[in-house]
mmCIF file of C-alpha atoms and ligand atoms in Angstrom:
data_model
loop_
_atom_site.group_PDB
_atom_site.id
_atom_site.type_symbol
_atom_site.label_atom_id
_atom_site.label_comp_id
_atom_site.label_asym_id
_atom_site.label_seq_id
_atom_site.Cartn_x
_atom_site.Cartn_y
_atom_site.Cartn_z
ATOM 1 C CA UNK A 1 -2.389 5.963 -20.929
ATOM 2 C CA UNK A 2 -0.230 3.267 -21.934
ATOM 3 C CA UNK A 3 -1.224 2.222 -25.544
ATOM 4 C CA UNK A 4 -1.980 -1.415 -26.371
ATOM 5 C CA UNK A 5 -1.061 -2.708 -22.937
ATOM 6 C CA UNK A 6 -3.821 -4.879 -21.808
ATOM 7 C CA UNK A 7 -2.621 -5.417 -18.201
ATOM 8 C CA UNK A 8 -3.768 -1.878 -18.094
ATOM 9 C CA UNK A 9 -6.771 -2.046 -20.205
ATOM 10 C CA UNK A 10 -7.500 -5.390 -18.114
ATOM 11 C CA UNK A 11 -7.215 -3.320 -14.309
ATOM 12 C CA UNK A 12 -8.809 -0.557 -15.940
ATOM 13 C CA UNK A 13 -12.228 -2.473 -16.986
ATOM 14 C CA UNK A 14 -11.764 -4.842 -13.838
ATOM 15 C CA UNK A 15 -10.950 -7.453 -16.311
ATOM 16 C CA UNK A 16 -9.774 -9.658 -13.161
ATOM 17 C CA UNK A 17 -10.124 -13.054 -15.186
ATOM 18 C CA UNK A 18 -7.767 -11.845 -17.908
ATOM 19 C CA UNK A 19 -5.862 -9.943 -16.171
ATOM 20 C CA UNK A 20 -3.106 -13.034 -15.050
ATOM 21 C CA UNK A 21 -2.751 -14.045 -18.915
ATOM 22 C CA UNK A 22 -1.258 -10.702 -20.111
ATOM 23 C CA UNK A 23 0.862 -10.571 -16.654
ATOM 24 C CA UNK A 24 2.515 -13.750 -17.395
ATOM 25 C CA UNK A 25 2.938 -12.496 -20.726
ATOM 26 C CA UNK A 26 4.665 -9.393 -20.160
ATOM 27 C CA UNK A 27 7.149 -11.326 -17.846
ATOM 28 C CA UNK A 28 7.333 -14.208 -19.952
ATOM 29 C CA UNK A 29 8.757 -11.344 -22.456
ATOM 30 C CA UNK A 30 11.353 -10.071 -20.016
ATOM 31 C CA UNK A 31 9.382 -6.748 -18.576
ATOM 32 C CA UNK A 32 10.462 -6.034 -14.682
ATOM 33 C CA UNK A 33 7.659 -6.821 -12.334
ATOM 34 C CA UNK A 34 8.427 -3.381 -10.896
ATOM 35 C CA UNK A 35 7.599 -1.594 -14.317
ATOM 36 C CA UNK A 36 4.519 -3.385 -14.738
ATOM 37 C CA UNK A 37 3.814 -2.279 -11.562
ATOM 38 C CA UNK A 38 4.706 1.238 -11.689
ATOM 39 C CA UNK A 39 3.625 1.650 -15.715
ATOM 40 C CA UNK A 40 0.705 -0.482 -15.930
ATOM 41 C CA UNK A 41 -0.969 -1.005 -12.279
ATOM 42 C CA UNK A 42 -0.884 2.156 -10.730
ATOM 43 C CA UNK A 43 -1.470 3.879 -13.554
ATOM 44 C CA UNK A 44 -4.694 2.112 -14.267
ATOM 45 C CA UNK A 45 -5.759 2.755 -10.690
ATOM 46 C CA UNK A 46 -4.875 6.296 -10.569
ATOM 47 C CA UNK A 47 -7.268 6.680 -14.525
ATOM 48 C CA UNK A 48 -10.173 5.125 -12.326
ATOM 49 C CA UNK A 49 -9.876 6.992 -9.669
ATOM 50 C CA UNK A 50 -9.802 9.728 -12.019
ATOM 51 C CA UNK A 51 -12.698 8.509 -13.436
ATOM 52 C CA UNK A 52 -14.193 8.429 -10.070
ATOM 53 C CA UNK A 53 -13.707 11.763 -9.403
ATOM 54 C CA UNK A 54 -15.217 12.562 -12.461
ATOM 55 C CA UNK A 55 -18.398 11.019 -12.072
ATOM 56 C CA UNK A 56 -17.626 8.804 -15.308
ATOM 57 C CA UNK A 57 -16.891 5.668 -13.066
ATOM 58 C CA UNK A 58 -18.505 4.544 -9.709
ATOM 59 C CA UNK A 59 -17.813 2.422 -6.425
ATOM 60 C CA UNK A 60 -18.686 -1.358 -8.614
ATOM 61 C CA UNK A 61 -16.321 0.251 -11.328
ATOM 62 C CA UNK A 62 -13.664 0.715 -8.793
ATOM 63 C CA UNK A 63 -14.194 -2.536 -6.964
ATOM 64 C CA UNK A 64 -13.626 -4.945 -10.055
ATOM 65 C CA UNK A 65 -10.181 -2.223 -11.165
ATOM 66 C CA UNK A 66 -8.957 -3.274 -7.227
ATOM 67 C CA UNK A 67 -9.667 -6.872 -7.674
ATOM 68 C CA UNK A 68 -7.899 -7.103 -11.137
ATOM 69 C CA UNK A 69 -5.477 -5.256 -9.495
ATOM 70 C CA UNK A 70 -5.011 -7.389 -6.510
ATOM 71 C CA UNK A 71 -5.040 -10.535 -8.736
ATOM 72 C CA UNK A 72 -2.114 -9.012 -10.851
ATOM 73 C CA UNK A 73 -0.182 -8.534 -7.659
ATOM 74 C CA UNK A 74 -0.316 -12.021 -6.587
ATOM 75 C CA UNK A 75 1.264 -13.271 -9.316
ATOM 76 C CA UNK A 76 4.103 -10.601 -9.185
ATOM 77 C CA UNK A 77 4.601 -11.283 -5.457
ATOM 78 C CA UNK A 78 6.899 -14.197 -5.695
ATOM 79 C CA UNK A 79 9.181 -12.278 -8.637
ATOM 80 C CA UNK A 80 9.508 -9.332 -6.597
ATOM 81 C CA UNK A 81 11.045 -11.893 -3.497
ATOM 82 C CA UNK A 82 14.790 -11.271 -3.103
ATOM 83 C CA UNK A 83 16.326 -14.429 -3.315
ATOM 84 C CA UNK A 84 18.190 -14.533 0.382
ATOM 85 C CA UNK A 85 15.772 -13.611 2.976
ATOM 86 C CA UNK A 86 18.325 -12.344 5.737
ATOM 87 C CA UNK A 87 15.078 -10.420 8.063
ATOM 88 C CA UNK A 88 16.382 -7.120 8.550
ATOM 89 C CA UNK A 89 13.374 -5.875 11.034
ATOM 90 C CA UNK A 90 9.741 -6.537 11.937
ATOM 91 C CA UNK A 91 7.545 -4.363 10.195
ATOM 92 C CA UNK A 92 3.918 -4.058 11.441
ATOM 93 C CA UNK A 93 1.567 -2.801 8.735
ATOM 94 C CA UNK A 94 -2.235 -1.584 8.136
ATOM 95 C CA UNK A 95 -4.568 0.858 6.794
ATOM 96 C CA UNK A 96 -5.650 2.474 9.544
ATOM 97 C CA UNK A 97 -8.952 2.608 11.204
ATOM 98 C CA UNK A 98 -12.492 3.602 9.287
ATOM 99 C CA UNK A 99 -10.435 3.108 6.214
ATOM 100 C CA UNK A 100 -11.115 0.053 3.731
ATOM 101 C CA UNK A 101 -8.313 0.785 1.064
ATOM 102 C CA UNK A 102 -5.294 -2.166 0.959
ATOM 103 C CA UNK A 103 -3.706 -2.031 -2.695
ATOM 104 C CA UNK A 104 -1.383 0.236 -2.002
ATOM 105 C CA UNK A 105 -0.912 -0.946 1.423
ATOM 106 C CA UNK A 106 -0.317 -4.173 0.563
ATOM 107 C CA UNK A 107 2.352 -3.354 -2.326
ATOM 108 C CA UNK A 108 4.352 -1.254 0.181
ATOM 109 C CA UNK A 109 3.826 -4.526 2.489
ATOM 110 C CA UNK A 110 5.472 -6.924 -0.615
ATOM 111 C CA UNK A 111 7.745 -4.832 -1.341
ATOM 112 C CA UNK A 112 9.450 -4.703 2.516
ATOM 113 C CA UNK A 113 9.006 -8.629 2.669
ATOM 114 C CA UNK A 114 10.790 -8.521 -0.843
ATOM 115 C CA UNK A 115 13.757 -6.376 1.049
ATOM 116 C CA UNK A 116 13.848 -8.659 3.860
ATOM 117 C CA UNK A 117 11.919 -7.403 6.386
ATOM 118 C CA UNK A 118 9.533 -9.687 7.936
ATOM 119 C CA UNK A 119 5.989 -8.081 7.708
ATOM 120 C CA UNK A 120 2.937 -8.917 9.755
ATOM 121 C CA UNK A 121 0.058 -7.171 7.499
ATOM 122 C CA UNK A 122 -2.789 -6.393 10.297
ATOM 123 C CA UNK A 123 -5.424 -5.583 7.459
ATOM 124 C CA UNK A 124 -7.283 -2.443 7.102
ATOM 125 C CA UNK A 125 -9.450 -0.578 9.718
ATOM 126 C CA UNK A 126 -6.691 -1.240 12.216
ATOM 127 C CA UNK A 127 -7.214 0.446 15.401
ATOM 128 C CA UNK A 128 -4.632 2.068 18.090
ATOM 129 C CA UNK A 129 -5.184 -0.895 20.371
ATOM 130 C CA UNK A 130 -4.758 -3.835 17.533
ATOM 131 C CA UNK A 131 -1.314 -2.272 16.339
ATOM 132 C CA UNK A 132 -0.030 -2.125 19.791
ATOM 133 C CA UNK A 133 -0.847 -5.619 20.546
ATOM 134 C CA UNK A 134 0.878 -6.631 17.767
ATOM 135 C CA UNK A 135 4.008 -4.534 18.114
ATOM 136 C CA UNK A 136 4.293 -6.039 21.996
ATOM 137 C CA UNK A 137 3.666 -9.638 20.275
ATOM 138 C CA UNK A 138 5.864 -9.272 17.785
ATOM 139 C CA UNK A 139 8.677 -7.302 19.167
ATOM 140 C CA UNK A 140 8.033 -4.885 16.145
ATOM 141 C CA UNK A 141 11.033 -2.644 14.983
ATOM 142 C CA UNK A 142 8.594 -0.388 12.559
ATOM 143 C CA UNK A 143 4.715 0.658 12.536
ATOM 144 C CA UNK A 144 3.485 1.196 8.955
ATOM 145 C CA UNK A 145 0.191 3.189 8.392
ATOM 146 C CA UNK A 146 -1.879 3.629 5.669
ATOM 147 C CA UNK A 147 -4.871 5.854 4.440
ATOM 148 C CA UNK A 148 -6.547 6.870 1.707
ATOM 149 C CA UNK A 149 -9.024 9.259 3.228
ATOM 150 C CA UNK A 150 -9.050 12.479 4.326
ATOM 151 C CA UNK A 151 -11.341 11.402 6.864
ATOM 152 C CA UNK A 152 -9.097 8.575 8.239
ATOM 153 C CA UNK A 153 -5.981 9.813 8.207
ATOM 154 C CA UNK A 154 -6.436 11.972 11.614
ATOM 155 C CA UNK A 155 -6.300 8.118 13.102
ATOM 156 C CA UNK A 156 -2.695 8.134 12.651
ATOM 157 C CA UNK A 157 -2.194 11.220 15.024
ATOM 158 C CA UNK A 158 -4.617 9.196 17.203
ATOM 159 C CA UNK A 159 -2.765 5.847 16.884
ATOM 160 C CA UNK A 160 0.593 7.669 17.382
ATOM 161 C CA UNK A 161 -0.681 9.488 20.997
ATOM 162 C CA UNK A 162 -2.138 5.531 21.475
ATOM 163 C CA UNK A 163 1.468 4.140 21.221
ATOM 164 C CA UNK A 164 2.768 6.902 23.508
ATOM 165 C CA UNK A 165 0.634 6.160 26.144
ATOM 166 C CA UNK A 166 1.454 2.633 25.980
ATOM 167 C CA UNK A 167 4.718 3.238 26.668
ATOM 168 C CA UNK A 168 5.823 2.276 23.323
ATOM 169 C CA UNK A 169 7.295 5.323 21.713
ATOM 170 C CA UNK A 170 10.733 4.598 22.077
ATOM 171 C CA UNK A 171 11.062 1.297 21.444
ATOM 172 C CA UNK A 172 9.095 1.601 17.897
ATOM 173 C CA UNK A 173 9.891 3.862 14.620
ATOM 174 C CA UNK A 174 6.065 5.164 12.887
ATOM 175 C CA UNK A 175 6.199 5.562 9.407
ATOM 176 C CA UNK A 176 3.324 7.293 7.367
ATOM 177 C CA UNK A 177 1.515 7.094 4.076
ATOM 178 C CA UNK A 178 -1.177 6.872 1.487
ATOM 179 C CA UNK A 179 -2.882 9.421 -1.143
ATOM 180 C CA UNK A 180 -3.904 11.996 1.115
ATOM 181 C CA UNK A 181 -0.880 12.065 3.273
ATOM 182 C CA UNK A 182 2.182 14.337 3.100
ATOM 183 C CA UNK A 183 5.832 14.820 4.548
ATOM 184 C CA UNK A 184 4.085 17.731 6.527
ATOM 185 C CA UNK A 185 1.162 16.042 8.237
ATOM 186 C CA UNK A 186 3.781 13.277 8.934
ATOM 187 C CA UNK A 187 5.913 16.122 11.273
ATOM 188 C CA UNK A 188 2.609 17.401 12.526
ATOM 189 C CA UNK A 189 1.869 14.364 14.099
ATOM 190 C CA UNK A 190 5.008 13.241 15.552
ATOM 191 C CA UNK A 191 5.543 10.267 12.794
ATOM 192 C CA UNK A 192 9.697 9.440 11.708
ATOM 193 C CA UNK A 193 8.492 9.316 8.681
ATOM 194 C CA UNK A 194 6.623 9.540 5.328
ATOM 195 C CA UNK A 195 7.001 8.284 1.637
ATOM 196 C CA UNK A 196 5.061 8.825 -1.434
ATOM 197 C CA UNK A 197 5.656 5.671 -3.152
ATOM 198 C CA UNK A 198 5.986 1.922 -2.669
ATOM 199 C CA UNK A 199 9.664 1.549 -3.182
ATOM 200 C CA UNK A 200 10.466 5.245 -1.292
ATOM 201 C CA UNK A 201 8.635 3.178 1.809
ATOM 202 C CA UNK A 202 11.251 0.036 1.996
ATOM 203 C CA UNK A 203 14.144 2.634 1.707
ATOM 204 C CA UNK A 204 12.902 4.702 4.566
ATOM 205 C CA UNK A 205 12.193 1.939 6.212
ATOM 206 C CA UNK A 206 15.803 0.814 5.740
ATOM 207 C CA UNK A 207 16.853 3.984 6.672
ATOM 208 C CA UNK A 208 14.698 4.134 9.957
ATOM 209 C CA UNK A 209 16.178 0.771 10.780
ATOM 210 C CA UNK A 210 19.754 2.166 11.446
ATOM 211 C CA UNK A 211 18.331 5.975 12.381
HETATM 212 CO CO1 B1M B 1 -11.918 4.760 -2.707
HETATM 213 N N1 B1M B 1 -11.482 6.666 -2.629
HETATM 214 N N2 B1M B 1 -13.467 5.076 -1.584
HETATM 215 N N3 B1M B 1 -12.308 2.895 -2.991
HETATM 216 N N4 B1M B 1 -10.605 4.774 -3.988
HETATM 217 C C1 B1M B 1 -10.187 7.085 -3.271
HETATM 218 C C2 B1M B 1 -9.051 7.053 -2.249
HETATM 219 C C3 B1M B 1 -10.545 8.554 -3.745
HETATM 220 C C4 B1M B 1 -9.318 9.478 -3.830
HETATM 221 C C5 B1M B 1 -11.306 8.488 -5.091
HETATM 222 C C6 B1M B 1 -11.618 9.848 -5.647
HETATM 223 O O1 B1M B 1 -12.505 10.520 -5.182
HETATM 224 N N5 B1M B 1 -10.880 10.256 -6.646
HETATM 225 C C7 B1M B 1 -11.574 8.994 -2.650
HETATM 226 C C8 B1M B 1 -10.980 9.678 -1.411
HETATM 227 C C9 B1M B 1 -11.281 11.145 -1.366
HETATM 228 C C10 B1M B 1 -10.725 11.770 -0.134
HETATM 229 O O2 B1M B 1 -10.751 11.293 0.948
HETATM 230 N N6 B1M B 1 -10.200 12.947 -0.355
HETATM 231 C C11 B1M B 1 -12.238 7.674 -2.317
HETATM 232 C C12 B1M B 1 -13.513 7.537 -1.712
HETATM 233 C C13 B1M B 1 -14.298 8.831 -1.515
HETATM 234 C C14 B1M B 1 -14.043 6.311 -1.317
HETATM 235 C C15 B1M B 1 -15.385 6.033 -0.627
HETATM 236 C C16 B1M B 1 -15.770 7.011 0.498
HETATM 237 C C17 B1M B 1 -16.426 5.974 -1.767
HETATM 238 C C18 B1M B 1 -17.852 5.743 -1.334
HETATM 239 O O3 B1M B 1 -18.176 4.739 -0.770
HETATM 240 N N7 B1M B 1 -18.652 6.746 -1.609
HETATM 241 C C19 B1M B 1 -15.176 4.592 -0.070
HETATM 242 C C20 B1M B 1 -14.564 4.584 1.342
HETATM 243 C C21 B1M B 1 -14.520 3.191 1.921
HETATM 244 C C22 B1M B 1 -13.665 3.135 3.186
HETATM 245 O O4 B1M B 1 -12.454 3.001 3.115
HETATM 246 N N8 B1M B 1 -14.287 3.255 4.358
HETATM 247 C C23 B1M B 1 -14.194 4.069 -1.068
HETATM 248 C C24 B1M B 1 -14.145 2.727 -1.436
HETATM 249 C C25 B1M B 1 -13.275 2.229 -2.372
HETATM 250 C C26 B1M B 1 -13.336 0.782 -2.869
HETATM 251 C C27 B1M B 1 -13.693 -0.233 -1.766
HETATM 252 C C28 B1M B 1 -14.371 0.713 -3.963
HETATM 253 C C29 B1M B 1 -11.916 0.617 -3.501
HETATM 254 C C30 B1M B 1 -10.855 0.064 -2.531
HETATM 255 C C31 B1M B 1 -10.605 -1.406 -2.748
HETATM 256 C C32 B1M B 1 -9.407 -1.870 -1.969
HETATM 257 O O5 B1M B 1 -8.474 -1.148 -1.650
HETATM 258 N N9 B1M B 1 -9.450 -3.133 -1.658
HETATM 259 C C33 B1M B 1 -11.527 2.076 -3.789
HETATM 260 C C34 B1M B 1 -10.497 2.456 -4.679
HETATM 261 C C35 B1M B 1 -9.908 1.344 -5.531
HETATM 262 C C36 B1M B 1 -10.049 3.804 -4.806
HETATM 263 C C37 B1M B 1 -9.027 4.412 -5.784
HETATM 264 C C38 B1M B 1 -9.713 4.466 -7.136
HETATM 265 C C39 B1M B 1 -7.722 3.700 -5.942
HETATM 266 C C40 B1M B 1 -6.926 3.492 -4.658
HETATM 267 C C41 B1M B 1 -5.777 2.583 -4.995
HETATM 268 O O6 B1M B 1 -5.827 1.397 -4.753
HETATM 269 N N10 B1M B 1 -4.741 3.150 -5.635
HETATM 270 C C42 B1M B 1 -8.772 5.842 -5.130
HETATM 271 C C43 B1M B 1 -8.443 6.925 -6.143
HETATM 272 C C44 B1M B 1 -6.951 7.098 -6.318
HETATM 273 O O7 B1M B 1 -6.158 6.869 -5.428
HETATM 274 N N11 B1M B 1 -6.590 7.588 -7.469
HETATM 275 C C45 B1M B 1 -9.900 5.985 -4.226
HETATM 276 C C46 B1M B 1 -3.578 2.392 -6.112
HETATM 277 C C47 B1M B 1 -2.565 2.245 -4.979
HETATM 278 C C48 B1M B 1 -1.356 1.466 -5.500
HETATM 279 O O8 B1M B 1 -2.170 3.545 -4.602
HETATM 280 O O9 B1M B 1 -3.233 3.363 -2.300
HETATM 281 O O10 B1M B 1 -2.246 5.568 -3.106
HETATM 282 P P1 B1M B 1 -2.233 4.092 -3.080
HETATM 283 O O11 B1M B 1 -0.815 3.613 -2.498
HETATM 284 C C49 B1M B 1 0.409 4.101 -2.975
HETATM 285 C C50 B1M B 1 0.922 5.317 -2.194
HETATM 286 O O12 B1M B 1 -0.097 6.123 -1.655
HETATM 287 C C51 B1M B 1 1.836 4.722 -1.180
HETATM 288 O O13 B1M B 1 2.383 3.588 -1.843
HETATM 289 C C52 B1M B 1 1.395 3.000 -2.703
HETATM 290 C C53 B1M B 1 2.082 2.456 -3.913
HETATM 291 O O14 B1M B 1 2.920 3.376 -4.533
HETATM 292 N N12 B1M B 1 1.328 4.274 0.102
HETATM 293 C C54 B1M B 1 2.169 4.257 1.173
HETATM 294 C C55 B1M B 1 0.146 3.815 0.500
HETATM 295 N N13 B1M B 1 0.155 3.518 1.778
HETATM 296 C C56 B1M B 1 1.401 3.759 2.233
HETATM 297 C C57 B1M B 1 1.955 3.617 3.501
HETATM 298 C C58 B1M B 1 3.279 3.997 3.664
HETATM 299 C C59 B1M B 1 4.042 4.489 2.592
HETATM 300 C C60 B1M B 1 3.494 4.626 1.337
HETATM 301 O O15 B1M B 1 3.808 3.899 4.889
HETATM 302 C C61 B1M B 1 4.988 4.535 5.116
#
């Protein structure tokens, strides 16, 4: 754990009314939003879940560490903006259907708008139909999927033959991720792509932009 750093102590307990004090703080004293993302944040979520798993910490537990969490990341959003806002593509994003996680779905969805590419965030328990609609709406360049459960993240093989039969295949790259998911379930079912991280997501999305 990271001693003494009450960001983390404050996701960790779901202190979510503290939580923006020692945020400011630790930008106020120069620390990259990134690394208080990466070194405080995640890490807190990843001890609960631990936790979790353990049976030392249950769903209330891990419902005030996602709110402090979430509150955290609102105030990093606007620091994590680059300053010129050229779009480079339209990114469509969402956890995928059955599936209620959106902190790390939402991070990977700041941290493309924070690269430039225009994001429309569909929410979680997004279904085949809703992320077609709005890849025809929006002209989308890139689907982003989420999930966190073993049990949801067949719906992206799903959503993937949904898009095909639309007609859409071609015109639109599918990019993969979340906990459970890895580089080869992404191949399995027919997605461009998958990244473990955040930050690896934007750069494959980059990448998948000029592919
Ligand atoms: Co849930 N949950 N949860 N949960 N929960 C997990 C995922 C679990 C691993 C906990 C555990 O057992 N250790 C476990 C899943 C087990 C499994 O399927 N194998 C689990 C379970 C079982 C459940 C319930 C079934 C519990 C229950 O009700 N009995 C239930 C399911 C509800 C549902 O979705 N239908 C449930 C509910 C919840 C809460 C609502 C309480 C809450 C979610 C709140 C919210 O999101 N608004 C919650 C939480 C907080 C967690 C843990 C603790 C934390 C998840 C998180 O936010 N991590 C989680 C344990 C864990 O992951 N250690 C757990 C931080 C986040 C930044 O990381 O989401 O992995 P992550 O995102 C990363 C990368 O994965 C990647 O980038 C992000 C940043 O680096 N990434 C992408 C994510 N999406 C990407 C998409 C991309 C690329 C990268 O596209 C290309």
């Amino acid at each position: 754990m990271a001693e003494n750093d009450m960001v983390y102590e404050c996701v960790l307990k779901g202190n979510f009314k503290e939580v923006g004090k020692y945020v400011q703080e630790k930008l106020d004293a120069g620390v990259e939003p990134q690394s208080i993302i990466d070194h405080s944040l995640i890490k807190a979520m990843e001890e609960i879940g631990r936790r979790f798993e353990a049976g030392q910490a249950f769903v209330p537990e891990m419902l005030l560490s996602a709110r402090a969490m979430k509150t955290a990341l609102e105030l990093l959003k606007p620091h994590m903006k680059s300053g010129e806002m050229n779009t480079i593509g339209t990114v469509v994003i969402g956890t995928v259907k059955g599936d209620l996680h959106d902190i790390g779905k939402n991070l990977v969805a700041s941290m493309l708008e924070g690269r430039g590419f225009k994001v429309i965030n569909l929410g979680t328990d997004v279904s085949g139909e809703k992320f077609i609609k709005a890849v025809q709406e929006q002209n989308a360049d890139i689907i982003c999927m989420s999930a966190l459960l073993t049990t949801t993240m067949v719906q992206m093989e799903q959503i993937i033959k949904e898009v095909e039969a639309a007609g859409l295949r071609d015109k639109v790259r599918i990019m993969v991720g979340g906990a459970p998911v890895n580089e080869d379930f992404a191949k399995k079912i027919g997605a461009d792509g998958y990244s473990d991280n955040a930050n690896a997501a934007t750069e494959l999305a980059k990448r998948l932009m000029v592919a």
